[in-house]
Amino acid sequence: MAETHGHERDELWEEFHAVVNMSSRELEEWLRTRSAGQDSEELPDQAGTENGRHVLRILGKRRGDLNDDDVRVMRKVVDTVTAERGADMEPTPGQPNWRHRLMTLGHDPMKPVRADAGARGRR
């Protein structure tokens, strides 16, 4: 992984897995639900947004298998969730469209996150 090395990579991995508080199964089901129409349903590998599908792929990877595109998406997810949630990561419903948008990135604001998720902040 050329873009991020050693400690930085480990920190990003931890931050990502702290803010992504949905399991791969939960995220996959959510992406399929969001993409389903009244009369049709997307193919599982085409359901949801590109970022949501990418988060799902990252959840299935080992740290050493990440590529630069994975790192970019992980940073985007961490930055988006921490910007939207701030330091207060206590479970909160918020507006449905806000919650649903974050869930598309693998973060359910109604679920608890690891205590250190908001502590690291942005780099």
PDB file of C-alpha atoms in Angstrom:
ATOM      1  CA  MET A   1       0.000   0.000   0.000  1.00  0.00           C
ATOM      2  CA  ALA A   2       1.997   2.938  -1.292  1.00  0.00           C
ATOM      3  CA  GLU A   3      -0.197   5.761  -0.007  1.00  0.00           C
ATOM      4  CA  THR A   4      -0.257   4.816   3.668  1.00  0.00           C
ATOM      5  CA  HIS A   5       2.425   2.976   5.623  1.00  0.00           C
ATOM      6  CA  GLY A   6       2.948   1.256   8.956  1.00  0.00           C
ATOM      7  CA  HIS A   7       1.416   3.078  11.886  1.00  0.00           C
ATOM      8  CA  GLU A   8      -0.773   5.288   9.661  1.00  0.00           C
ATOM      9  CA  ARG A   9      -2.259   2.245   7.966  1.00  0.00           C
ATOM     10  CA  ASP A  10      -2.894   0.527  11.282  1.00  0.00           C
ATOM     11  CA  GLU A  11      -4.548   3.650  12.702  1.00  0.00           C
ATOM     12  CA  LEU A  12      -6.786   4.071   9.645  1.00  0.00           C
ATOM     13  CA  TRP A  13      -7.742   0.377   9.817  1.00  0.00           C
ATOM     14  CA  GLU A  14      -8.734   0.752  13.475  1.00  0.00           C
ATOM     15  CA  GLU A  15     -10.650   3.989  12.878  1.00  0.00           C
ATOM     16  CA  PHE A  16     -12.504   2.494   9.927  1.00  0.00           C
ATOM     17  CA  HIS A  17     -13.516  -0.608  11.851  1.00  0.00           C
ATOM     18  CA  ALA A  18     -14.590   1.549  14.798  1.00  0.00           C
ATOM     19  CA  VAL A  19     -16.927   3.797  12.777  1.00  0.00           C
ATOM     20  CA  VAL A  20     -18.211   1.013  10.529  1.00  0.00           C
ATOM     21  CA  ASN A  21     -20.407  -0.540  13.186  1.00  0.00           C
ATOM     22  CA  MET A  22     -22.538  -2.664  10.858  1.00  0.00           C
ATOM     23  CA  SER A  23     -21.499  -6.214  10.049  1.00  0.00           C
ATOM     24  CA  SER A  24     -20.913  -7.132   6.422  1.00  0.00           C
ATOM     25  CA  ARG A  25     -24.184  -9.055   6.481  1.00  0.00           C
ATOM     26  CA  GLU A  26     -26.117  -6.074   7.882  1.00  0.00           C
ATOM     27  CA  LEU A  27     -24.557  -3.742   5.320  1.00  0.00           C
ATOM     28  CA  GLU A  28     -25.253  -6.108   2.434  1.00  0.00           C
ATOM     29  CA  GLU A  29     -28.891  -6.477   3.488  1.00  0.00           C
ATOM     30  CA  TRP A  30     -29.210  -2.698   3.880  1.00  0.00           C
ATOM     31  CA  LEU A  31     -27.751  -2.011   0.433  1.00  0.00           C
ATOM     32  CA  ARG A  32     -30.136  -4.528  -1.108  1.00  0.00           C
ATOM     33  CA  THR A  33     -33.100  -3.022   0.767  1.00  0.00           C
ATOM     34  CA  ARG A  34     -32.198   0.538  -0.282  1.00  0.00           C
ATOM     35  CA  SER A  35     -31.871  -0.507  -3.936  1.00  0.00           C
ATOM     36  CA  ALA A  36     -35.025  -2.582  -4.106  1.00  0.00           C
ATOM     37  CA  GLY A  37     -37.893  -1.046  -6.002  1.00  0.00           C
ATOM     38  CA  GLN A  38     -41.531  -1.832  -5.596  1.00  0.00           C
ATOM     39  CA  ASP A  39     -41.459  -4.301  -8.483  1.00  0.00           C
ATOM     40  CA  SER A  40     -37.778  -5.183  -8.803  1.00  0.00           C
ATOM     41  CA  GLU A  41     -34.550  -5.715  -6.928  1.00  0.00           C
ATOM     42  CA  GLU A  42     -30.950  -5.022  -7.956  1.00  0.00           C
ATOM     43  CA  LEU A  43     -28.530  -7.903  -8.338  1.00  0.00           C
ATOM     44  CA  PRO A  44     -26.667  -8.334  -5.024  1.00  0.00           C
ATOM     45  CA  ASP A  45     -23.336  -7.183  -6.483  1.00  0.00           C
ATOM     46  CA  GLN A  46     -24.999  -4.066  -7.943  1.00  0.00           C
ATOM     47  CA  ALA A  47     -27.127  -3.070  -4.942  1.00  0.00           C
ATOM     48  CA  GLY A  48     -26.438   0.201  -3.172  1.00  0.00           C
ATOM     49  CA  THR A  49     -23.992   2.970  -3.919  1.00  0.00           C
ATOM     50  CA  GLU A  50     -20.496   2.368  -5.228  1.00  0.00           C
ATOM     51  CA  ASN A  51     -19.046   3.557  -1.905  1.00  0.00           C
ATOM     52  CA  GLY A  52     -21.354   1.230   0.006  1.00  0.00           C
ATOM     53  CA  ARG A  53     -20.320  -1.732  -2.144  1.00  0.00           C
ATOM     54  CA  HIS A  54     -16.683  -0.761  -1.698  1.00  0.00           C
ATOM     55  CA  VAL A  55     -17.073  -0.651   2.105  1.00  0.00           C
ATOM     56  CA  LEU A  56     -18.604  -4.113   1.905  1.00  0.00           C
ATOM     57  CA  ARG A  57     -15.597  -5.382  -0.095  1.00  0.00           C
ATOM     58  CA  ILE A  58     -13.182  -3.825   2.420  1.00  0.00           C
ATOM     59  CA  LEU A  59     -14.965  -5.598   5.285  1.00  0.00           C
ATOM     60  CA  GLY A  60     -14.111  -8.868   3.562  1.00  0.00           C
ATOM     61  CA  LYS A  61     -10.405  -8.053   3.269  1.00  0.00           C
ATOM     62  CA  ARG A  62      -7.413  -8.466   5.514  1.00  0.00           C
ATOM     63  CA  ARG A  63      -5.376  -5.400   6.391  1.00  0.00           C
ATOM     64  CA  GLY A  64      -2.474  -6.507   4.206  1.00  0.00           C
ATOM     65  CA  ASP A  65      -4.719  -6.891   1.149  1.00  0.00           C
ATOM     66  CA  LEU A  66      -5.788  -3.244   0.995  1.00  0.00           C
ATOM     67  CA  ASN A  67      -5.004  -1.222  -2.104  1.00  0.00           C
ATOM     68  CA  ASP A  68      -4.789   2.556  -2.549  1.00  0.00           C
ATOM     69  CA  ASP A  69      -8.441   2.775  -3.609  1.00  0.00           C
ATOM     70  CA  ASP A  70      -9.476   0.933  -0.430  1.00  0.00           C
ATOM     71  CA  VAL A  71      -7.446   3.405   1.634  1.00  0.00           C
ATOM     72  CA  ARG A  72      -9.142   6.337  -0.122  1.00  0.00           C
ATOM     73  CA  VAL A  73     -12.609   4.946   0.627  1.00  0.00           C
ATOM     74  CA  MET A  74     -11.677   4.122   4.219  1.00  0.00           C
ATOM     75  CA  ARG A  75     -10.484   7.698   4.785  1.00  0.00           C
ATOM     76  CA  LYS A  76     -13.651   9.059   3.191  1.00  0.00           C
ATOM     77  CA  VAL A  77     -15.849   6.902   5.441  1.00  0.00           C
ATOM     78  CA  VAL A  78     -13.943   7.823   8.613  1.00  0.00           C
ATOM     79  CA  ASP A  79     -13.936  11.526   7.709  1.00  0.00           C
ATOM     80  CA  THR A  80     -17.628  11.542   6.774  1.00  0.00           C
ATOM     81  CA  VAL A  81     -18.799   9.698   9.875  1.00  0.00           C
ATOM     82  CA  THR A  82     -16.642  11.713  12.284  1.00  0.00           C
ATOM     83  CA  ALA A  83     -17.703  14.987  10.618  1.00  0.00           C
ATOM     84  CA  GLU A  84     -21.370  14.013  10.839  1.00  0.00           C
ATOM     85  CA  ARG A  85     -21.187  12.593  14.353  1.00  0.00           C
ATOM     86  CA  GLY A  86     -18.465  14.717  15.960  1.00  0.00           C
ATOM     87  CA  ALA A  87     -17.017  13.516  19.235  1.00  0.00           C
ATOM     88  CA  ASP A  88     -20.433  12.368  20.454  1.00  0.00           C
ATOM     89  CA  MET A  89     -20.860   8.874  19.089  1.00  0.00           C
ATOM     90  CA  GLU A  90     -23.715   8.007  21.424  1.00  0.00           C
ATOM     91  CA  PRO A  91     -26.510   6.141  19.621  1.00  0.00           C
ATOM     92  CA  THR A  92     -29.022   8.636  18.235  1.00  0.00           C
ATOM     93  CA  PRO A  93     -31.809   8.290  15.664  1.00  0.00           C
ATOM     94  CA  GLY A  94     -31.511  11.659  13.914  1.00  0.00           C
ATOM     95  CA  GLN A  95     -33.488  12.260  10.745  1.00  0.00           C
ATOM     96  CA  PRO A  96     -34.229   9.123   8.685  1.00  0.00           C
ATOM     97  CA  ASN A  97     -32.450  10.388   5.544  1.00  0.00           C
ATOM     98  CA  TRP A  98     -29.323  11.211   7.610  1.00  0.00           C
ATOM     99  CA  ARG A  99     -29.346   7.795   9.259  1.00  0.00           C
ATOM    100  CA  HIS A 100     -29.930   6.000   5.967  1.00  0.00           C
ATOM    101  CA  ARG A 101     -27.099   7.892   4.245  1.00  0.00           C
ATOM    102  CA  LEU A 102     -24.667   6.917   7.014  1.00  0.00           C
ATOM    103  CA  MET A 103     -25.907   3.334   6.963  1.00  0.00           C
ATOM    104  CA  THR A 104     -24.992   3.206   3.278  1.00  0.00           C
ATOM    105  CA  LEU A 105     -21.394   3.705   4.461  1.00  0.00           C
ATOM    106  CA  GLY A 106     -21.707   0.973   7.100  1.00  0.00           C
ATOM    107  CA  HIS A 107     -22.390   3.249  10.086  1.00  0.00           C
ATOM    108  CA  ASP A 108     -25.705   2.968  11.902  1.00  0.00           C
ATOM    109  CA  PRO A 109     -26.108   5.960  14.252  1.00  0.00           C
ATOM    110  CA  MET A 110     -28.577   3.905  16.310  1.00  0.00           C
ATOM    111  CA  LYS A 111     -25.879   1.359  17.202  1.00  0.00           C
ATOM    112  CA  PRO A 112     -23.033   1.930  19.636  1.00  0.00           C
ATOM    113  CA  VAL A 113     -19.497   2.287  18.351  1.00  0.00           C
ATOM    114  CA  ARG A 114     -16.217   1.551  20.063  1.00  0.00           C
ATOM    115  CA  ALA A 115     -15.425   4.168  22.691  1.00  0.00           C
ATOM    116  CA  ASP A 116     -12.308   5.382  20.853  1.00  0.00           C
ATOM    117  CA  ALA A 117     -14.036   5.990  17.487  1.00  0.00           C
ATOM    118  CA  GLY A 118     -14.528   9.723  17.930  1.00  0.00           C
ATOM    119  CA  ALA A 119     -11.443  10.310  20.059  1.00  0.00           C
ATOM    120  CA  ARG A 120      -8.868  10.175  17.276  1.00  0.00           C
ATOM    121  CA  GLY A 121     -10.561  12.851  15.193  1.00  0.00           C
ATOM    122  CA  ARG A 122      -9.278  13.901  11.819  1.00  0.00           C
ATOM    123  CA  ARG A 123      -5.646  13.862  10.809  1.00  0.00           C
TER     124      ARG A 123
END
